[in-house]
Structure formats: structure tokens, C-alpha cells
mmCIF file of C-alpha atoms and ligand atoms in Angstrom:
data_model
loop_
_atom_site.group_PDB
_atom_site.id
_atom_site.type_symbol
_atom_site.label_atom_id
_atom_site.label_comp_id
_atom_site.label_asym_id
_atom_site.label_seq_id
_atom_site.Cartn_x
_atom_site.Cartn_y
_atom_site.Cartn_z
ATOM 1 C CA MET V 352 -9.150 -12.278 -23.781
ATOM 2 C CA THR V 353 -11.316 -10.128 -21.558
ATOM 3 C CA GLN V 354 -11.997 -6.526 -22.474
ATOM 4 C CA THR V 355 -9.905 -5.235 -19.598
ATOM 5 C CA ALA V 356 -6.876 -7.255 -20.679
ATOM 6 C CA SER V 357 -6.427 -5.039 -23.703
ATOM 7 C CA PHE V 358 -5.508 -2.133 -21.430
ATOM 8 C CA LEU V 359 -2.836 -4.062 -19.560
ATOM 9 C CA ASP V 360 0.833 -3.596 -20.375
ATOM 10 C CA ILE V 361 2.580 -6.382 -18.526
ATOM 11 C CA ASN V 362 6.330 -5.997 -18.186
ATOM 12 C CA PRO V 363 8.034 -9.041 -19.836
ATOM 13 C CA GLU V 364 9.723 -10.210 -16.640
ATOM 14 C CA VAL V 365 6.395 -10.066 -14.775
ATOM 15 C CA ALA V 366 4.576 -11.797 -17.637
ATOM 16 C CA GLU V 367 7.103 -14.609 -17.597
ATOM 17 C CA ALA V 368 6.763 -15.065 -13.839
ATOM 18 C CA LEU V 369 2.973 -15.102 -14.089
ATOM 19 C CA ALA V 370 3.028 -17.582 -16.960
ATOM 20 C CA SER V 371 5.019 -20.002 -14.821
ATOM 21 C CA SER V 372 2.955 -19.257 -11.683
ATOM 22 C CA SER V 373 6.051 -17.890 -9.940
ATOM 23 C CA ALA V 374 5.867 -15.389 -7.112
ATOM 24 C CA VAL V 375 5.111 -11.768 -8.011
ATOM 25 C CA VAL V 376 4.665 -8.845 -5.603
ATOM 26 C CA ALA V 377 2.635 -5.790 -6.617
ATOM 27 C CA LEU V 378 3.907 -2.359 -5.524
ATOM 28 C CA GLU V 379 2.025 0.948 -5.610
ATOM 29 C CA SER V 380 3.199 4.249 -7.040
ATOM 30 C CA THR V 381 1.317 6.950 -5.100
ATOM 31 C CA ILE V 382 3.920 6.348 -2.416
ATOM 32 C CA ILE V 383 6.495 7.379 -5.061
ATOM 33 C CA SER V 384 4.707 10.472 -6.399
ATOM 34 C CA HIS V 385 2.852 11.672 -3.314
ATOM 35 C CA GLY V 386 4.262 9.758 -0.349
ATOM 36 C CA MET V 387 7.934 10.747 -0.349
ATOM 37 C CA PRO V 388 10.086 13.579 -1.711
ATOM 38 C CA TYR V 389 12.432 13.239 -4.685
ATOM 39 C CA PRO V 390 15.025 11.699 -4.881
ATOM 40 C CA GLN V 391 14.393 9.450 -1.860
ATOM 41 C CA ASN V 392 11.142 8.287 -3.479
ATOM 42 C CA VAL V 393 12.964 6.873 -6.515
ATOM 43 C CA GLU V 394 15.826 5.411 -4.478
ATOM 44 C CA THR V 395 13.307 3.731 -2.175
ATOM 45 C CA ALA V 396 11.161 2.389 -5.011
ATOM 46 C CA LEU V 397 14.234 0.776 -6.583
ATOM 47 C CA ARG V 398 15.470 -0.609 -3.261
ATOM 48 C CA VAL V 399 12.027 -2.040 -2.586
ATOM 49 C CA GLU V 400 12.066 -3.799 -5.956
ATOM 50 C CA GLN V 401 15.506 -5.200 -5.125
ATOM 51 C CA GLU V 402 14.294 -6.413 -1.731
ATOM 52 C CA VAL V 403 11.469 -8.309 -3.443
ATOM 53 C CA ARG V 404 13.962 -9.909 -5.863
ATOM 54 C CA ASP V 405 16.376 -10.784 -3.036
ATOM 55 C CA HIS V 406 13.597 -12.802 -1.455
ATOM 56 C CA GLY V 407 12.707 -14.792 -4.536
ATOM 57 C CA ALA V 408 9.829 -12.870 -6.116
ATOM 58 C CA VAL V 409 9.425 -10.545 -9.096
ATOM 59 C CA PRO V 410 8.347 -6.944 -8.338
ATOM 60 C CA ALA V 411 5.552 -5.275 -10.314
ATOM 61 C CA THR V 412 5.275 -1.559 -9.602
ATOM 62 C CA MET V 413 1.980 -0.236 -11.009
ATOM 63 C CA ALA V 414 1.127 3.030 -12.735
ATOM 64 C CA ILE V 415 -0.896 4.423 -15.622
ATOM 65 C CA MET V 416 1.058 5.778 -18.576
ATOM 66 C CA ASP V 417 0.066 6.699 -22.127
ATOM 67 C CA GLY V 418 -3.401 5.202 -21.715
ATOM 68 C CA ARG V 419 -2.090 1.857 -20.497
ATOM 69 C CA LEU V 420 -2.355 0.059 -17.165
ATOM 70 C CA LYS V 421 1.285 -0.692 -16.472
ATOM 71 C CA ILE V 422 2.015 -3.909 -14.584
ATOM 72 C CA GLY V 423 5.691 -3.524 -13.750
ATOM 73 C CA LEU V 424 7.730 -0.421 -14.520
ATOM 74 C CA THR V 425 11.236 0.066 -15.848
ATOM 75 C CA GLU V 426 13.789 2.040 -13.858
ATOM 76 C CA THR V 427 13.323 4.950 -16.275
ATOM 77 C CA GLU V 428 9.558 4.935 -15.710
ATOM 78 C CA ILE V 429 10.021 4.903 -11.919
ATOM 79 C CA GLU V 430 12.411 7.853 -12.254
ATOM 80 C CA GLN V 431 9.842 9.683 -14.410
ATOM 81 C CA LEU V 432 7.101 9.239 -11.794
ATOM 82 C CA GLY V 433 9.361 10.211 -8.928
ATOM 83 C CA LYS V 434 10.587 13.375 -10.610
ATOM 84 C CA ALA V 435 7.095 14.459 -11.632
ATOM 85 C CA GLY V 436 5.989 14.090 -7.969
ATOM 86 C CA LEU V 437 2.763 15.845 -7.049
ATOM 87 C CA SER V 438 2.007 16.752 -10.675
ATOM 88 C CA VAL V 439 1.235 13.074 -11.330
ATOM 89 C CA ILE V 440 -2.461 12.270 -10.925
ATOM 90 C CA LYS V 441 -3.137 10.386 -7.731
ATOM 91 C CA THR V 442 -5.291 7.615 -9.159
ATOM 92 C CA SER V 443 -7.780 5.661 -7.091
ATOM 93 C CA ARG V 444 -10.631 3.433 -8.363
ATOM 94 C CA ARG V 445 -12.859 6.300 -9.576
ATOM 95 C CA ASP V 446 -10.004 7.997 -11.469
ATOM 96 C CA ILE V 447 -8.721 5.064 -13.525
ATOM 97 C CA PRO V 448 -10.885 5.445 -16.685
ATOM 98 C CA PHE V 449 -10.245 9.181 -16.920
ATOM 99 C CA VAL V 450 -6.496 8.892 -16.519
ATOM 100 C CA VAL V 451 -6.427 6.112 -19.132
ATOM 101 C CA ALA V 452 -8.669 7.987 -21.569
ATOM 102 C CA SER V 453 -6.669 11.216 -21.351
ATOM 103 C CA GLY V 454 -3.286 9.514 -21.634
ATOM 104 C CA GLN V 455 -2.028 11.302 -18.521
ATOM 105 C CA LEU V 456 0.465 10.032 -16.000
ATOM 106 C CA GLY V 457 -1.251 8.343 -13.055
ATOM 107 C CA ALA V 458 0.178 6.977 -9.816
ATOM 108 C CA THR V 459 -1.891 4.194 -8.303
ATOM 109 C CA THR V 460 -3.142 4.246 -4.718
ATOM 110 C CA VAL V 461 -3.574 1.054 -2.730
ATOM 111 C CA ALA V 462 -7.102 0.695 -4.159
ATOM 112 C CA ALA V 463 -6.025 1.181 -7.773
ATOM 113 C CA THR V 464 -2.968 -1.026 -7.342
ATOM 114 C CA MET V 465 -5.199 -3.814 -6.040
ATOM 115 C CA ILE V 466 -7.414 -3.462 -9.114
ATOM 116 C CA LEU V 467 -4.478 -3.636 -11.521
ATOM 117 C CA ALA V 468 -2.899 -6.514 -9.579
ATOM 118 C CA ALA V 469 -6.144 -8.494 -9.630
ATOM 119 C CA GLN V 470 -6.536 -7.977 -13.369
ATOM 120 C CA ALA V 471 -3.015 -9.279 -13.922
ATOM 121 C CA GLY V 472 -3.472 -12.214 -11.519
ATOM 122 C CA ILE V 473 -1.150 -10.918 -8.777
ATOM 123 C CA LYS V 474 -2.209 -11.805 -5.229
ATOM 124 C CA ILE V 475 0.323 -10.175 -2.924
ATOM 125 C CA PHE V 476 1.012 -6.466 -2.588
ATOM 126 C CA ALA V 477 3.463 -4.544 -0.414
ATOM 127 C CA THR V 478 3.062 -0.915 0.578
ATOM 128 C CA GLY V 479 3.863 1.425 3.450
ATOM 129 C CA GLY V 480 0.569 2.562 4.888
ATOM 130 C CA LEU V 481 -3.056 2.105 3.900
ATOM 131 C CA GLY V 482 -5.743 4.693 3.579
ATOM 132 C CA GLY V 483 -8.456 4.392 6.219
ATOM 133 C CA VAL V 484 -11.167 6.192 8.124
ATOM 134 C CA HIS V 485 -9.933 9.708 8.834
ATOM 135 C CA ARG V 486 -10.217 11.381 12.204
ATOM 136 C CA GLY V 487 -13.427 13.410 12.187
ATOM 137 C CA ALA V 488 -14.995 11.137 9.539
ATOM 138 C CA GLN V 489 -18.220 11.326 11.545
ATOM 139 C CA THR V 490 -18.727 14.733 9.943
ATOM 140 C CA SER V 491 -16.334 14.785 6.943
ATOM 141 C CA PHE V 492 -17.283 11.290 5.626
ATOM 142 C CA ASP V 493 -13.599 10.900 4.682
ATOM 143 C CA VAL V 494 -13.114 7.167 4.326
ATOM 144 C CA SER V 495 -10.425 6.017 1.904
ATOM 145 C CA ALA V 496 -11.534 4.036 -1.136
ATOM 146 C CA ASP V 497 -8.757 1.606 -0.135
ATOM 147 C CA LEU V 498 -11.095 0.071 2.441
ATOM 148 C CA GLN V 499 -13.903 -0.639 -0.036
ATOM 149 C CA GLU V 500 -11.368 -2.175 -2.392
ATOM 150 C CA LEU V 501 -10.177 -4.482 0.365
ATOM 151 C CA ALA V 502 -13.792 -5.499 0.842
ATOM 152 C CA LYS V 503 -14.083 -6.822 -2.695
ATOM 153 C CA THR V 504 -10.764 -7.407 -4.451
ATOM 154 C CA ASP V 505 -8.747 -10.585 -3.879
ATOM 155 C CA VAL V 506 -5.353 -9.150 -3.011
ATOM 156 C CA ALA V 507 -3.461 -9.352 0.288
ATOM 157 C CA VAL V 508 -1.784 -6.112 1.353
ATOM 158 C CA VAL V 509 1.292 -6.142 3.552
ATOM 159 C CA CYS V 510 1.604 -2.796 5.343
ATOM 160 C CA ALA V 511 2.966 -1.289 8.538
ATOM 161 C CA GLY V 512 -0.556 -0.532 9.741
ATOM 162 C CA PRO V 513 -2.532 2.686 9.449
ATOM 163 C CA LYS V 514 -0.825 5.952 10.338
ATOM 164 C CA SER V 515 -2.326 7.709 13.295
ATOM 165 C CA ILE V 516 -3.311 10.548 10.950
ATOM 166 C CA LEU V 517 -6.294 8.182 10.739
ATOM 167 C CA ASP V 518 -8.824 7.044 13.303
ATOM 168 C CA ILE V 519 -7.541 3.534 13.883
ATOM 169 C CA ALA V 520 -10.491 2.401 15.986
ATOM 170 C CA LEU V 521 -13.004 3.472 13.317
ATOM 171 C CA THR V 522 -10.846 1.935 10.597
ATOM 172 C CA ARG V 523 -10.940 -1.387 12.486
ATOM 173 C CA GLU V 524 -14.722 -1.185 12.822
ATOM 174 C CA TYR V 525 -15.161 -0.430 9.129
ATOM 175 C CA LEU V 526 -12.955 -3.379 8.152
ATOM 176 C CA GLU V 527 -14.881 -5.690 10.440
ATOM 177 C CA THR V 528 -18.192 -4.620 8.902
ATOM 178 C CA PHE V 529 -16.921 -5.327 5.410
ATOM 179 C CA GLY V 530 -15.351 -8.645 6.350
ATOM 180 C CA VAL V 531 -11.721 -7.696 5.824
ATOM 181 C CA PRO V 532 -9.440 -9.728 8.109
ATOM 182 C CA VAL V 533 -6.519 -7.988 9.784
ATOM 183 C CA ILE V 534 -3.583 -10.315 10.403
ATOM 184 C CA GLY V 535 -0.646 -9.410 12.627
ATOM 185 C CA TYR V 536 2.633 -10.799 11.352
ATOM 186 C CA GLY V 537 4.309 -11.796 14.601
ATOM 187 C CA CYS V 538 2.307 -9.243 16.601
ATOM 188 C CA ASP V 539 -0.825 -9.236 18.754
ATOM 189 C CA ASN V 540 -1.606 -5.582 18.188
ATOM 190 C CA LEU V 541 -1.943 -3.740 14.922
ATOM 191 C CA PRO V 542 1.156 -1.657 14.212
ATOM 192 C CA ALA V 543 0.655 2.071 13.556
ATOM 193 C CA PHE V 544 3.174 2.780 10.835
ATOM 194 C CA TYR V 545 5.904 4.809 12.620
ATOM 195 C CA VAL V 546 5.372 2.880 15.840
ATOM 196 C CA GLN V 547 5.143 -0.843 16.435
ATOM 197 C CA ASP V 548 1.931 -0.865 18.449
ATOM 198 C CA SER V 549 -1.311 1.036 17.832
ATOM 199 C CA GLY V 550 -2.866 -0.280 21.026
ATOM 200 C CA TYR V 551 -5.580 -2.054 19.008
ATOM 201 C CA PRO V 552 -5.562 -5.839 18.565
ATOM 202 C CA VAL V 553 -5.323 -7.625 15.240
ATOM 203 C CA ASP V 554 -7.910 -10.273 14.386
ATOM 204 C CA TYR V 555 -5.392 -13.091 14.005
ATOM 205 C CA ARG V 556 -1.722 -13.298 14.856
ATOM 206 C CA LEU V 557 0.295 -15.507 12.504
ATOM 207 C CA ASP V 558 4.024 -15.980 12.963
ATOM 208 C CA THR V 559 5.226 -17.335 9.629
ATOM 209 C CA ALA V 560 4.815 -16.456 5.969
ATOM 210 C CA GLN V 561 3.660 -20.024 5.361
ATOM 211 C CA GLN V 562 0.807 -19.732 7.870
ATOM 212 C CA ILE V 563 -0.328 -16.538 6.167
ATOM 213 C CA ALA V 564 -0.099 -18.104 2.703
ATOM 214 C CA ASP V 565 -2.128 -21.110 3.899
ATOM 215 C CA ALA V 566 -4.884 -18.865 5.278
ATOM 216 C CA LEU V 567 -5.016 -16.863 2.042
ATOM 217 C CA LYS V 568 -5.324 -20.018 -0.008
ATOM 218 C CA VAL V 569 -8.268 -21.188 2.096
ATOM 219 C CA LYS V 570 -9.990 -17.793 1.879
ATOM 220 C CA TRP V 571 -9.794 -17.575 -1.878
ATOM 221 C CA SER V 572 -10.495 -21.278 -2.450
ATOM 222 C CA LEU V 573 -13.739 -21.229 -0.477
ATOM 223 C CA PRO V 574 -14.220 -18.887 -2.366
ATOM 224 C CA LEU V 575 -14.544 -15.919 -0.062
ATOM 225 C CA PRO V 576 -13.736 -12.855 -2.151
ATOM 226 C CA GLY V 577 -11.967 -9.807 -0.846
ATOM 227 C CA GLY V 578 -8.647 -8.605 0.428
ATOM 228 C CA VAL V 579 -6.678 -9.193 3.583
ATOM 229 C CA ILE V 580 -4.489 -6.817 5.575
ATOM 230 C CA ILE V 581 -1.211 -8.081 6.946
ATOM 231 C CA GLY V 582 0.176 -5.704 9.559
ATOM 232 C CA ASN V 583 3.955 -5.917 9.769
ATOM 233 C CA PRO V 584 5.540 -3.733 12.459
ATOM 234 C CA VAL V 585 8.473 -1.500 11.563
ATOM 235 C CA PRO V 586 11.698 -2.986 13.016
ATOM 236 C CA ALA V 587 12.243 -1.621 16.560
ATOM 237 C CA GLU V 588 15.516 0.142 15.695
ATOM 238 C CA TYR V 589 13.709 2.293 13.118
ATOM 239 C CA ALA V 590 10.493 2.998 15.059
ATOM 240 C CA MET V 591 9.866 6.589 16.137
ATOM 241 C CA PRO V 592 9.257 7.784 19.688
ATOM 242 C CA ASN V 593 5.505 8.000 20.280
ATOM 243 C CA GLU V 594 5.575 11.592 21.585
ATOM 244 C CA VAL V 595 7.512 12.924 18.590
ATOM 245 C CA ILE V 596 5.182 11.429 16.044
ATOM 246 C CA ASP V 597 2.010 12.237 17.981
ATOM 247 C CA THR V 598 2.976 15.910 18.253
ATOM 248 C CA ALA V 599 3.765 16.140 14.534
ATOM 249 C CA ILE V 600 0.495 14.446 13.582
ATOM 250 C CA GLU V 601 -1.565 16.697 15.852
ATOM 251 C CA GLN V 602 -0.001 19.783 14.303
ATOM 252 C CA ALA V 603 -0.414 18.496 10.730
ATOM 253 C CA LEU V 604 -4.091 17.748 11.444
ATOM 254 C CA ALA V 605 -4.632 21.234 12.868
ATOM 255 C CA GLU V 606 -3.084 22.799 9.736
ATOM 256 C CA LEU V 607 -5.241 20.589 7.504
ATOM 257 C CA GLU V 608 -8.294 22.034 9.190
ATOM 258 C CA THR V 609 -7.235 25.693 9.169
ATOM 259 C CA GLN V 610 -6.079 25.503 5.540
ATOM 260 C CA GLY V 611 -9.302 23.780 4.498
ATOM 261 C CA VAL V 612 -7.541 20.907 2.732
ATOM 262 C CA GLY V 613 -9.881 18.038 1.873
ATOM 263 C CA GLY V 614 -10.733 15.205 -0.497
ATOM 264 C CA LYS V 615 -7.884 13.413 -2.217
ATOM 265 C CA ASP V 616 -5.406 16.103 -1.098
ATOM 266 C CA SER V 617 -5.781 15.307 2.628
ATOM 267 C CA THR V 618 -3.521 12.272 2.815
ATOM 268 C CA PRO V 619 -0.638 13.713 0.708
ATOM 269 C CA PHE V 620 -0.844 16.966 2.721
ATOM 270 C CA LEU V 621 -0.596 15.113 6.033
ATOM 271 C CA LEU V 622 2.219 12.830 4.854
ATOM 272 C CA LYS V 623 4.270 15.799 3.667
ATOM 273 C CA ARG V 624 3.747 17.861 6.805
ATOM 274 C CA VAL V 625 4.651 14.964 9.102
ATOM 275 C CA VAL V 626 7.972 14.535 7.273
ATOM 276 C CA GLU V 627 8.664 18.297 7.526
ATOM 277 C CA LEU V 628 7.647 18.530 11.188
ATOM 278 C CA THR V 629 9.895 15.634 12.217
ATOM 279 C CA GLY V 630 12.833 17.249 10.440
ATOM 280 C CA GLY V 631 12.969 14.345 8.003
ATOM 281 C CA ASP V 632 13.352 11.665 10.698
ATOM 282 C CA SER V 633 10.046 10.064 9.814
ATOM 283 C CA LEU V 634 11.235 9.610 6.235
ATOM 284 C CA GLU V 635 13.918 7.132 7.295
ATOM 285 C CA THR V 636 11.310 5.205 9.304
ATOM 286 C CA ASN V 637 9.029 5.255 6.280
ATOM 287 C CA ILE V 638 11.762 3.891 3.986
ATOM 288 C CA GLN V 639 12.713 1.118 6.381
ATOM 289 C CA LEU V 640 9.161 -0.058 6.960
ATOM 290 C CA VAL V 641 8.456 -0.274 3.239
ATOM 291 C CA LEU V 642 11.587 -2.394 2.751
ATOM 292 C CA ASN V 643 10.475 -4.603 5.619
ATOM 293 C CA ASN V 644 7.037 -5.018 4.035
ATOM 294 C CA ALA V 645 8.549 -5.862 0.648
ATOM 295 C CA ARG V 646 10.563 -8.653 2.235
ATOM 296 C CA VAL V 647 7.576 -10.171 4.052
ATOM 297 C CA ALA V 648 5.349 -9.824 0.972
ATOM 298 C CA ALA V 649 7.938 -11.677 -1.127
ATOM 299 C CA GLN V 650 8.154 -14.441 1.470
ATOM 300 C CA ILE V 651 4.353 -14.823 1.491
ATOM 301 C CA ALA V 652 4.231 -14.782 -2.323
ATOM 302 C CA VAL V 653 6.867 -17.520 -2.459
ATOM 303 C CA ALA V 654 4.968 -19.572 0.147
ATOM 304 C CA LEU V 655 1.650 -19.230 -1.678
ATOM 305 C CA PRO V 656 0.796 -22.497 -3.442
ATOM 306 C CA LYS V 657 1.037 -22.230 -7.229
ATOM 307 C CA SER V 658 -2.638 -23.095 -7.568
ATOM 308 C CA CYS V 659 -3.429 -19.832 -5.777
ATOM 309 C CA TRP V 660 -2.119 -17.692 -8.617
ATOM 310 C CA LEU V 661 -4.851 -19.152 -10.764
ATOM 311 C CA ILE V 662 -7.784 -18.564 -8.422
HETATM 312 N N1 PSU T 407 -0.796 6.299 3.775
HETATM 313 C C1 PSU T 407 0.535 6.342 3.935
HETATM 314 N N2 PSU T 407 1.340 6.514 2.854
HETATM 315 C C2 PSU T 407 0.840 6.644 1.590
HETATM 316 C C3 PSU T 407 -0.578 6.579 1.425
HETATM 317 C C4 PSU T 407 -1.351 6.409 2.528
HETATM 318 O O1 PSU T 407 0.994 6.213 5.051
HETATM 319 O O2 PSU T 407 1.609 6.824 0.631
HETATM 320 C C5 PSU T 407 -1.159 6.672 0.038
HETATM 321 C C6 PSU T 407 -1.505 5.283 -0.507
HETATM 322 O O3 PSU T 407 -1.295 5.271 -1.904
HETATM 323 C C7 PSU T 407 -2.980 5.154 -0.204
HETATM 324 C C8 PSU T 407 -3.456 6.568 -0.412
HETATM 325 O O4 PSU T 407 -3.660 4.241 -1.024
HETATM 326 O O5 PSU T 407 -2.402 7.389 0.101
HETATM 327 C C9 PSU T 407 -4.751 6.829 0.307
HETATM 328 O O6 PSU T 407 -5.239 8.079 -0.055
HETATM 329 P P1 PSU T 407 -6.728 8.498 0.398
HETATM 330 O O7 PSU T 407 -6.654 8.630 1.893
HETATM 331 O O8 PSU T 407 -6.971 9.799 -0.303
HETATM 332 O O9 PSU T 407 -7.633 7.394 -0.052
HETATM 333 MN MN1 MN T 408 -10.162 10.593 1.482
#
């Protein structure tokens, strides 16, 4: 047993799936505590888990509780995180040891979820949106730790693309520099969360879950360490009109600046304001795209050869 393994609390259903090399999909929890309001956050988290199950995989929502790295939560634990909301510690790579040592409640970001997933041997992860290079990063240096994690940790992240609260062009450049491939699932351009098309191309378009699974197997067998981004556009019927979302994002960004919000508070602030400024419409889009990502992640996990779970 490695030293890290002693901190892992693997939910029995997840442990059983991993022991038989069956498909497991990791899910993050900052989206629950900081990404959506209560009670929609809890309802969505549970629906997302169900969507993963309906497509043949076992869900493993991650968090830190009572000094343990939790790989798979119970419904009660999801409810606890959702109710506690912003009082939960948003936990990225740097925060993990402190949240564990203090026994506090921590919600994992994409970066932290990748770390926990990798330690448990889980390869596929579904979320809503990634962190990225923020607009104005040329002076603020605000680049999400999610991107560095993708550069080094062997987990594939299915997402609806970066929100345009970020600088998508700079995010693409950063990912290229660090060797993180961006796949479009059935799309030539990277989606931008609320909208299907960011206007920026993906590196590779793949049209089936099997093609994606095959490419992942080759990457990790080479071995070529690091993560992969799979951009999965929100279904057209749930996408938002460009003008509506652009206006809300511009205003949220202006408020961020005047209120002097920075550091780890920037992303939660922007997410919350965009929901408020769209009168809640963006929340429905957000829910639907996460469900859509959970389905695709489960299909990729099922298609991944069993040998891959052991790499
Ligand atoms: N982007 C979203 N929704 C989210 C997040 C980002 O559209 O919920 C969350 C994720 O947990 C992500 C984190 O890992 O915010 C990134 O925060 P930061 O920009 O502080 O690294
Ligand atoms: Mn940041």
C-alpha cells in the first residue's frame, strides 16, 4: 500500500467496480458547493450520478471529509455539501493537505478531483466547465491550477468547454504549450459552455466514444502522461443566445474588477453573477450540459479497454 492510499476512503460500490476493472466516472464537488445554488446543486449532483449509472458506469463524486479523501459520496454526504454551499472550502491541489489535516469539509475542483481520481485509479471524469486562463491574465497572472493538473495527471475530463468568463484563446495556447490535447466530441470547434461554438478549433474531432477511448489508451500506454480535454457541446435546445450570455459575462467581469474580487474567489463570483444576471436561465443550461457530459463520460469509460484501468 502506498502512503497516499491510507487517506483514501473508497465507497464500497466504487471499490467493487474498480476491483473488477469496470467503468467508473469521477465527478467533482466544487460545482455542487460553489457552482450552483441549493437545492438545484444537490438535485443536479444526484441526477448526474443517475445518468452515469444509466449508461453503464459507477459514479464517484469526490470530496474531503473528516480528514479523508472521499472517492464516492453517499446521498447524505452530497446533501451535506450542497447545503453548506460557499462555506465549504474550495479545494484545489495546494489546499488538499490543509483541508485533510484540519478535518474540514472540502469540495474538490477539477484539479483536486483529478488528483483523487488518479490515486484511486479512475481515468474518466465528467464536469461542467474547466478553469482556464482568465481574461486579463497578462497582468493578473490568474491561470487556473486545473490546467497544470491536466498537464501532468492521467485523467480525461469531459466538459462543455471553457466559459467565456475566461480567455479561450489564451487557454488554448497554454494547453498547447503543456501538451494537453483538446478533443471535440462530434464538433470541429471547441464549445464554450453555454453556447455550442467558441469560434476556436479543437485539436482533434472524434465522433464516437470508442474512438476517444482508443486514443486515450494509446496515450497512456505509450506512456505519455497527462490529461485530455473532451469538449462536448451543450445540446442545441438548451444552448443560450450568444448576446444574452455575452452581456451577462461582460457585466459580471466589470463587477469583479470594481469589487476587487480575486484569487480563488474569482470563478465562484463570476458563476454566481452570471446566473443572477440571466434571471436563472443559465442555470438550466448548466444543469443540462453537466448531464450531457455525464452520459458521454460514462460511454467513454465503458468503451475504455479494461487494461486501461490498470495503467
Ligand atoms: N467553471 C465552471 N463551473 C465550475 C468551475 C469552473 O464553469 O463549477 C469550478 C470547477 O470546480 C473548477 C474551478 O475546477 O471552478 C476552477 O476554479 P479556479 O478558476 O479558481 O481555478
Ligand atoms: Mn484563479
